[in-house]
Amino acid sequence: MILFNKPPYTGNEEKHVLSAMRSDKISGDGKYTQLCHQWFNEKLGCVKSLLTPNCTQALEMAAILIDIQPGDEVIMPSYTFVSTANAFVLRGAKIVFVDIRPDTMNIDENLIEQAITSKTKAIVPVHYAGVACEMDTIMDIATRHDLYVIEDAAQGMMSTYKGKPLGTIGHFGTLSFHETKNYTSGGEGGLLIINDERFVKRAEIIREKGTNRSQFFRGMVDKYSWVDLGSSYLPSDIQAAYLYGQLEKAEQMNNERLASWSHYQDKLQNLADNEKIELPHIPSDCSHNAHMFYIKLKGINERTKLIEHLKLNDIMAVFHYIPLHSAIAGENFGRFDGSDRYTTIESEKLLRLPMYFGLSIIDIERVVNVITDFYS
Ligand SMILES: *Cc1c(COP(=O)(O)O)cnc(C)c1O
């Protein structure tokens, strides 16, 4: 059986998790959380990074920080995970969905400006498959219209756009360490990246239940109290310890994933040349992280048949994202701006092949052979 995903695991996690377990402090912001924060600050060159229990909550923090009010509008693609939208819906925002580009499945930067109204407050580009959105154009639009940009870089750790790590270009970025992503903090985890100094102090307060406890621990105030709205957005230090074991191996893990990705690409090129399938497109400004390897087929019927054929051969392949605007909640909380030229039709063509850290070349070749057999 070739699974679709296996949680990333290097063996380096154990010693850190045990060390955290045996320490006197395993709640949030312990030793390992600090080590992770240091690692990200250096790697990303951001103003501040804050671990969260998951990426969903990092997005929720961003929505609170930009002070989303009922009726505000937030622009994003419809082809994304529910959390991208929910974080803003929870604060009363109306979601404005914009069509995607068929080549990268990312928001079409050229359709954003016409979706802006007097109520628009933010743009949330999603870097699908760890391949960057056209950020120069998006940041230019945001600057001219005085909008916030929150990059949903859940899938984008180790990817760059024009040399800049994803999540460090907008006002905020968010990463996910869910077990389905390239790095995990033991199943669930996330990071809020802050790139604008103005938000740092309040972010720490919101993350600490609306108290100035972080300042208290640094000796900046002599008691801590309730100063703002907030929630609990701290992961346990055991989560951070697990992640730290992977951060120490981040380059190696990324290189191995990229090698798997390239192997798929080489072996499937022939089917693409014969126009049976389409392969992913990586724009020249982007370096990616091999988060997923997808192929595109002729349509939904062919996809259903190929999934079945793969399953008969003990290979798990999946698709995802029923476009949010066609879901019940999407209809209630959002509207699609302009026409759905690509979102639905392209999402129905897409099939994700098994991809995880440690996937063997033998398994990749077996997947390719079964797909080749399907088309012959
Ligand atoms: C995985 C994912 C999320 C949610 O991440 P969690 O850590 O599971 O909360 C949000 N957005 C996108 C695009 C994702 O892929």
Short mmCIF file of C-alpha atoms and ligand atoms in Angstrom, two decimals:
data_model
loop_
_atom_site.label_atom_id
_atom_site.label_comp_id
_atom_site.label_asym_id
_atom_site.label_seq_id
_atom_site.Cartn_x
_atom_site.Cartn_y
_atom_site.Cartn_z
CA MET A 1 0.00 0.00 0.00
CA ILE A 2 1.37 3.41 -0.94
CA LEU A 3 -0.20 5.95 1.38
CA PHE A 4 -1.04 9.44 0.25
CA ASN A 5 0.67 11.05 3.25
CA LYS A 6 2.84 10.05 6.18
CA PRO A 7 3.51 12.61 8.91
CA PRO A 8 7.07 13.87 8.51
CA TYR A 9 9.36 12.17 11.00
CA THR A 10 13.17 12.19 11.18
CA GLY A 11 13.97 10.46 14.49
CA ASN A 12 15.54 13.69 15.70
CA GLU A 13 12.27 14.71 17.44
CA GLU A 14 12.46 12.17 20.27
CA LYS A 15 15.38 13.56 22.22
CA HIS A 16 13.84 17.02 22.26
CA VAL A 17 10.37 15.81 23.20
CA LEU A 18 11.83 13.77 26.06
CA SER A 19 13.89 16.71 27.21
CA ALA A 20 10.81 18.94 27.19
CA MET A 21 8.81 16.29 29.09
CA ARG A 22 11.48 16.13 31.78
CA SER A 23 11.76 19.89 32.19
CA ASP A 24 9.91 21.95 34.79
CA LYS A 25 7.91 23.88 32.22
CA ILE A 26 5.92 22.26 29.46
CA SER A 27 3.23 24.92 28.97
CA GLY A 28 3.54 27.61 26.31
CA ASP A 29 6.58 29.77 25.67
CA GLY A 30 9.06 27.38 27.30
CA LYS A 31 12.61 26.66 26.19
CA TYR A 32 11.68 24.94 22.92
CA THR A 33 9.21 27.61 21.88
CA GLN A 34 12.02 30.15 22.31
CA LEU A 35 14.38 27.98 20.25
CA CYS A 36 11.81 27.71 17.46
CA HIS A 37 11.17 31.47 17.54
CA GLN A 38 14.93 32.10 17.24
CA TRP A 39 15.20 29.68 14.35
CA PHE A 40 12.34 31.35 12.46
CA ASN A 41 13.54 34.90 13.18
CA GLU A 42 16.92 34.04 11.68
CA LYS A 43 15.60 31.98 8.80
CA LEU A 44 12.81 34.38 7.83
CA GLY A 45 14.32 37.70 8.86
CA CYS A 46 10.87 38.73 10.13
CA VAL A 47 10.04 41.28 12.83
CA LYS A 48 8.44 38.63 15.06
CA SER A 49 7.37 35.00 14.88
CA LEU A 50 4.90 33.41 17.29
CA LEU A 51 4.11 29.70 17.45
CA THR A 52 0.40 28.91 17.62
CA PRO A 53 -1.45 25.62 18.20
CA ASN A 54 -2.26 25.50 14.48
CA CYS A 55 -2.34 27.69 11.37
CA THR A 56 -6.09 28.28 11.72
CA GLN A 57 -5.46 30.14 14.96
CA ALA A 58 -2.57 32.12 13.46
CA LEU A 59 -5.05 33.33 10.83
CA GLU A 60 -7.56 34.15 13.59
CA MET A 61 -4.93 36.21 15.38
CA ALA A 62 -4.21 38.13 12.18
CA ALA A 63 -7.94 38.87 11.76
CA ILE A 64 -8.10 40.26 15.31
CA LEU A 65 -4.89 42.27 14.82
CA ILE A 66 -6.16 44.09 11.74
CA ASP A 67 -9.35 44.77 13.69
CA ILE A 68 -11.84 43.19 11.30
CA GLN A 69 -15.33 44.53 12.03
CA PRO A 70 -18.73 43.14 10.95
CA GLY A 71 -19.33 44.06 7.31
CA ASP A 72 -15.66 44.44 6.37
CA GLU A 73 -14.72 42.62 3.17
CA VAL A 74 -11.75 40.31 2.74
CA ILE A 75 -10.56 39.18 -0.68
CA MET A 76 -9.23 35.65 -1.19
CA PRO A 77 -9.40 32.75 -3.65
CA SER A 78 -12.32 30.32 -3.39
CA TYR A 79 -9.93 27.45 -4.04
CA THR A 80 -8.53 27.17 -0.51
CA PHE A 81 -8.99 25.49 2.85
CA VAL A 82 -11.95 26.60 5.01
CA SER A 83 -9.72 28.16 7.67
CA THR A 84 -8.57 30.90 5.31
CA ALA A 85 -12.17 32.16 5.24
CA ASN A 86 -13.39 31.14 8.72
CA ALA A 87 -10.76 33.20 10.54
CA PHE A 88 -12.32 36.36 9.08
CA VAL A 89 -15.94 35.18 9.11
CA LEU A 90 -15.59 34.65 12.87
CA ARG A 91 -15.03 38.40 13.21
CA GLY A 92 -18.01 39.26 11.00
CA ALA A 93 -16.27 39.77 7.67
CA LYS A 94 -17.86 39.14 4.30
CA ILE A 95 -15.63 37.05 2.06
CA VAL A 96 -15.11 38.16 -1.53
CA PHE A 97 -13.85 35.30 -3.65
CA VAL A 98 -11.74 35.97 -6.72
CA ASP A 99 -10.97 33.51 -9.51
CA ILE A 100 -7.66 31.62 -9.71
CA ARG A 101 -4.99 31.33 -12.39
CA PRO A 102 -5.12 27.91 -14.06
CA ASP A 103 -1.31 27.61 -14.16
CA THR A 104 -0.59 27.86 -10.41
CA MET A 105 -4.11 27.54 -8.90
CA ASN A 106 -3.31 30.79 -7.03
CA ILE A 107 -5.51 33.88 -6.87
CA ASP A 108 -5.42 35.77 -10.19
CA GLU A 109 -3.66 38.98 -9.20
CA ASN A 110 -5.17 40.78 -12.20
CA LEU A 111 -8.73 40.28 -10.89
CA ILE A 112 -8.16 41.60 -7.38
CA GLU A 113 -8.43 45.32 -8.02
CA GLN A 114 -11.90 45.14 -9.56
CA ALA A 115 -13.14 43.27 -6.46
CA ILE A 116 -12.16 46.10 -4.10
CA THR A 117 -14.97 48.19 -2.59
CA SER A 118 -15.07 50.88 0.10
CA LYS A 119 -15.52 48.04 2.63
CA THR A 120 -12.46 46.03 1.62
CA LYS A 121 -9.97 45.68 4.45
CA ALA A 122 -7.57 42.91 3.46
CA ILE A 123 -6.31 40.57 0.78
CA VAL A 124 -5.43 36.99 1.72
CA PRO A 125 -3.30 35.34 -0.96
CA VAL A 126 -2.91 31.57 -0.52
CA HIS A 127 0.37 30.09 -1.78
CA TYR A 128 -1.08 26.88 -3.16
CA ALA A 129 1.26 23.86 -3.11
CA GLY A 130 3.97 26.11 -1.69
CA VAL A 131 4.21 28.03 -4.98
CA ALA A 132 4.07 31.79 -4.48
CA CYS A 133 1.30 34.10 -5.64
CA GLU A 134 2.35 37.09 -7.75
CA MET A 135 3.23 39.10 -4.65
CA ASP A 136 4.70 42.24 -6.26
CA THR A 137 1.39 42.96 -7.97
CA ILE A 138 -0.61 42.10 -4.85
CA MET A 139 1.51 44.32 -2.58
CA ASP A 140 1.28 47.17 -5.06
CA ILE A 141 -2.54 46.93 -5.10
CA ALA A 142 -2.63 46.76 -1.30
CA THR A 143 -0.41 49.82 -0.92
CA ARG A 144 -2.44 51.89 -3.37
CA HIS A 145 -5.74 50.97 -1.68
CA ASP A 146 -4.43 50.96 1.88
CA LEU A 147 -5.27 47.29 2.50
CA TYR A 148 -3.65 44.69 4.72
CA VAL A 149 -2.10 41.58 3.21
CA ILE A 150 -2.12 38.31 5.16
CA GLU A 151 -0.29 35.52 3.34
CA ASP A 152 -1.78 32.10 3.98
CA ALA A 153 1.56 30.30 3.64
CA ALA A 154 0.25 27.17 5.41
CA GLN A 155 1.84 25.07 2.66
CA GLY A 156 4.77 27.36 2.01
CA MET A 157 7.52 26.76 4.56
CA MET A 158 10.97 26.89 2.82
CA SER A 159 9.49 28.36 -0.38
CA THR A 160 10.46 31.78 -1.68
CA TYR A 161 9.24 34.51 -4.03
CA LYS A 162 12.07 36.53 -5.61
CA GLY A 163 14.29 35.19 -2.85
CA LYS A 164 11.95 36.18 0.00
CA PRO A 165 10.53 33.44 2.24
CA LEU A 166 6.75 33.06 1.89
CA GLY A 167 4.94 34.68 4.79
CA THR A 168 7.44 37.54 5.05
CA ILE A 169 6.10 39.75 2.26
CA GLY A 170 2.65 40.84 3.50
CA HIS A 171 1.88 42.47 6.87
CA PHE A 172 1.43 38.95 8.24
CA GLY A 173 2.09 35.40 7.15
CA THR A 174 0.92 32.11 8.59
CA LEU A 175 2.49 28.64 8.43
CA SER A 176 0.97 25.26 9.30
CA PHE A 177 2.69 22.35 11.02
CA HIS A 178 -0.23 19.96 10.63
CA GLU A 179 0.84 16.39 9.94
CA THR A 180 -0.09 16.81 6.27
CA LYS A 181 2.37 19.67 5.80
CA ASN A 182 6.14 19.50 5.16
CA TYR A 183 7.07 19.96 8.83
CA THR A 184 4.98 19.08 11.86
CA SER A 185 5.00 19.90 15.55
CA GLY A 186 3.55 16.52 16.44
CA GLY A 187 0.34 16.54 14.42
CA GLU A 188 -0.88 20.11 14.88
CA GLY A 189 0.93 23.42 14.89
CA GLY A 190 1.25 26.82 13.31
CA LEU A 191 3.16 30.07 13.19
CA LEU A 192 2.15 33.70 12.93
CA ILE A 193 4.77 35.78 11.15
CA ILE A 194 4.61 39.52 11.81
CA ASN A 195 6.40 41.79 9.36
CA ASP A 196 5.18 45.13 10.68
CA GLU A 197 6.51 46.44 14.00
CA ARG A 198 3.19 48.14 14.85
CA PHE A 199 1.49 44.80 15.57
CA VAL A 200 4.04 43.11 17.81
CA LYS A 201 2.94 44.33 21.22
CA ARG A 202 -0.75 43.64 20.66
CA ALA A 203 -0.04 40.24 19.12
CA GLU A 204 1.66 39.11 22.32
CA ILE A 205 -1.31 40.34 24.35
CA ILE A 206 -3.94 38.66 22.17
CA ARG A 207 -1.99 35.40 22.28
CA GLU A 208 -1.85 35.54 26.11
CA LYS A 209 -5.62 35.73 26.75
CA GLY A 210 -5.68 39.50 26.41
CA THR A 211 -3.14 40.03 29.20
CA ASN A 212 0.27 41.69 29.26
CA ARG A 213 1.82 38.53 30.70
CA SER A 214 4.64 38.44 28.11
CA GLN A 215 5.80 41.88 29.25
CA PHE A 216 5.53 40.72 32.86
CA PHE A 217 7.84 37.77 32.18
CA ARG A 218 10.37 40.11 30.60
CA GLY A 219 10.25 42.30 33.71
CA MET A 220 8.73 45.24 31.84
CA VAL A 221 5.67 45.51 34.15
CA ASP A 222 5.45 44.44 37.81
CA LYS A 223 2.10 42.67 37.54
CA TYR A 224 0.04 41.44 34.65
CA SER A 225 -3.62 42.08 34.02
CA TRP A 226 -6.37 41.99 31.44
CA VAL A 227 -5.70 44.77 28.91
CA ASP A 228 -7.38 43.75 25.62
CA LEU A 229 -9.49 41.04 24.03
CA GLY A 230 -7.65 37.83 23.44
CA SER A 231 -7.62 34.08 23.59
CA SER A 232 -5.12 31.31 24.27
CA TYR A 233 -2.94 30.88 21.23
CA LEU A 234 0.09 29.18 22.80
CA PRO A 235 1.11 25.64 21.89
CA SER A 236 2.56 23.34 24.56
CA ASP A 237 6.36 23.27 24.70
CA ILE A 238 6.19 19.57 23.80
CA GLN A 239 4.70 20.57 20.44
CA ALA A 240 7.55 23.05 19.98
CA ALA A 241 10.13 20.39 20.91
CA TYR A 242 8.81 18.05 18.23
CA LEU A 243 9.00 20.81 15.66
CA TYR A 244 12.50 21.83 16.75
CA GLY A 245 13.74 18.33 15.94
CA GLN A 246 12.56 18.92 12.36
CA LEU A 247 13.85 22.48 12.10
CA GLU A 248 17.35 21.13 12.76
CA LYS A 249 16.87 18.95 9.66
CA ALA A 250 14.89 21.45 7.62
CA GLU A 251 17.28 21.72 4.66
CA GLN A 252 17.77 17.99 4.34
CA MET A 253 14.01 17.35 4.53
CA ASN A 254 13.37 19.98 1.89
CA ASN A 255 16.03 18.62 -0.45
CA GLU A 256 14.68 15.08 -0.18
CA ARG A 257 11.15 16.26 -0.93
CA LEU A 258 12.38 18.23 -3.92
CA ALA A 259 14.17 15.13 -5.21
CA SER A 260 10.92 13.13 -5.00
CA TRP A 261 9.07 15.91 -6.77
CA SER A 262 11.63 16.05 -9.60
CA HIS A 263 11.48 12.30 -9.96
CA TYR A 264 7.71 12.44 -10.49
CA GLN A 265 8.19 15.27 -12.98
CA ASP A 266 10.84 13.42 -15.02
CA LYS A 267 8.89 10.18 -15.14
CA LEU A 268 5.56 11.81 -16.00
CA GLN A 269 6.96 14.15 -18.65
CA ASN A 270 6.21 11.69 -21.41
CA LEU A 271 2.48 11.58 -20.56
CA ALA A 272 2.46 15.36 -20.46
CA ASP A 273 4.22 15.60 -23.84
CA ASN A 274 1.51 13.34 -25.25
CA GLU A 275 -1.11 15.68 -23.75
CA LYS A 276 -2.64 12.99 -21.55
CA ILE A 277 -2.01 14.99 -18.37
CA GLU A 278 -0.73 18.40 -17.29
CA LEU A 279 2.15 18.87 -14.87
CA PRO A 280 2.51 21.64 -12.27
CA HIS A 281 3.93 24.98 -13.36
CA ILE A 282 6.51 26.82 -11.24
CA PRO A 283 6.90 30.49 -12.27
CA SER A 284 10.53 31.58 -12.64
CA ASP A 285 10.33 33.98 -9.66
CA CYS A 286 9.40 31.13 -7.32
CA SER A 287 11.43 28.46 -5.61
CA HIS A 288 9.10 25.87 -4.13
CA ASN A 289 9.17 23.26 -1.37
CA ALA A 290 7.65 20.21 -3.10
CA HIS A 291 4.66 20.40 -0.76
CA MET A 292 2.56 18.43 -3.19
CA PHE A 293 2.81 16.78 -6.56
CA TYR A 294 -0.39 17.11 -8.50
CA ILE A 295 -1.36 16.28 -12.04
CA LYS A 296 -4.27 17.67 -13.99
CA LEU A 297 -6.55 15.42 -16.00
CA LYS A 298 -9.23 16.14 -18.59
CA GLY A 299 -11.99 16.46 -16.01
CA ILE A 300 -13.89 15.02 -13.08
CA ASN A 301 -14.93 11.72 -14.74
CA GLU A 302 -11.43 10.82 -15.78
CA ARG A 303 -10.24 11.74 -12.31
CA THR A 304 -12.77 9.47 -10.62
CA LYS A 305 -11.69 6.58 -12.84
CA LEU A 306 -7.97 7.16 -12.24
CA ILE A 307 -8.47 7.33 -8.46
CA GLU A 308 -10.29 4.01 -8.69
CA HIS A 309 -7.54 2.49 -10.85
CA LEU A 310 -4.88 3.66 -8.40
CA LYS A 311 -6.86 2.28 -5.46
CA LEU A 312 -7.12 -1.13 -7.13
CA ASN A 313 -3.34 -1.02 -7.22
CA ASP A 314 -3.11 -0.06 -3.55
CA ILE A 315 -2.16 3.55 -4.21
CA MET A 316 -3.93 6.36 -2.40
CA ALA A 317 -4.41 9.58 -4.37
CA VAL A 318 -6.72 12.40 -3.32
CA PHE A 319 -8.19 15.70 -4.43
CA HIS A 320 -9.37 18.53 -2.21
CA TYR A 321 -11.05 21.88 -1.91
CA ILE A 322 -14.60 21.92 -3.10
CA PRO A 323 -14.44 25.63 -3.98
CA LEU A 324 -15.64 27.58 -0.94
CA HIS A 325 -18.12 29.74 -2.85
CA SER A 326 -20.12 26.66 -3.84
CA ALA A 327 -20.30 25.32 -0.26
CA ILE A 328 -23.27 26.17 1.99
CA ALA A 329 -21.22 28.37 4.31
CA GLY A 330 -19.50 30.01 1.39
CA GLU A 331 -22.86 31.06 -0.01
CA ASN A 332 -23.86 32.48 3.38
CA PHE A 333 -20.67 34.29 4.20
CA GLY A 334 -19.28 35.27 0.84
CA ARG A 335 -19.80 36.25 -2.76
CA PHE A 336 -17.82 35.47 -5.89
CA ASP A 337 -16.62 38.58 -7.65
CA GLY A 338 -16.65 38.34 -11.44
CA SER A 339 -17.09 34.99 -13.12
CA ASP A 340 -15.86 31.56 -12.06
CA ARG A 341 -13.88 30.89 -15.19
CA TYR A 342 -11.25 28.56 -13.71
CA THR A 343 -11.88 27.84 -10.01
CA THR A 344 -14.46 25.06 -10.38
CA ILE A 345 -13.29 23.54 -13.62
CA GLU A 346 -9.59 23.45 -12.72
CA SER A 347 -10.30 22.10 -9.23
CA GLU A 348 -12.16 19.18 -10.85
CA LYS A 349 -9.11 18.26 -12.93
CA LEU A 350 -6.61 18.19 -10.10
CA LEU A 351 -5.33 14.99 -8.51
CA ARG A 352 -2.69 14.87 -5.77
CA LEU A 353 -0.26 11.94 -5.90
CA PRO A 354 1.38 10.34 -2.83
CA MET A 355 3.97 12.77 -1.50
CA TYR A 356 5.72 12.74 1.84
CA PHE A 357 9.14 12.94 3.42
CA GLY A 358 10.70 9.51 2.99
CA LEU A 359 8.68 8.44 -0.06
CA SER A 360 10.92 5.98 -1.93
CA ILE A 361 11.94 6.14 -5.57
CA ILE A 362 10.56 2.63 -6.01
CA ASP A 363 7.14 3.81 -4.82
CA ILE A 364 7.23 6.88 -7.06
CA GLU A 365 8.01 4.70 -10.04
CA ARG A 366 5.21 2.31 -9.16
CA VAL A 367 2.74 5.23 -9.02
CA VAL A 368 3.98 6.46 -12.40
CA ASN A 369 3.73 2.99 -13.92
CA VAL A 370 0.14 2.54 -12.74
CA ILE A 371 -0.80 5.95 -14.20
CA THR A 372 0.97 5.14 -17.47
CA ASP A 373 -0.88 1.83 -17.60
CA PHE A 374 -4.20 3.70 -17.09
CA TYR A 375 -3.54 5.78 -20.20
CA SER A 376 -2.39 2.94 -22.46
C1 LIG B 1 -3.49 23.30 6.16
C2 LIG B 1 -4.00 24.63 5.78
C3 LIG B 1 -4.57 25.51 6.71
C4 LIG B 1 -4.87 25.12 8.12
O1 LIG B 1 -3.78 24.72 8.86
P1 LIG B 1 -4.01 24.06 10.32
O2 LIG B 1 -2.61 24.09 10.88
O3 LIG B 1 -4.53 22.69 10.10
O4 LIG B 1 -4.93 24.92 11.08
C5 LIG B 1 -4.96 26.76 6.28
N1 LIG B 1 -4.80 27.14 5.01
C6 LIG B 1 -4.27 26.33 4.07
C7 LIG B 1 -4.11 26.82 2.67
C8 LIG B 1 -3.87 25.04 4.42
O5 LIG B 1 -3.35 24.23 3.49
#
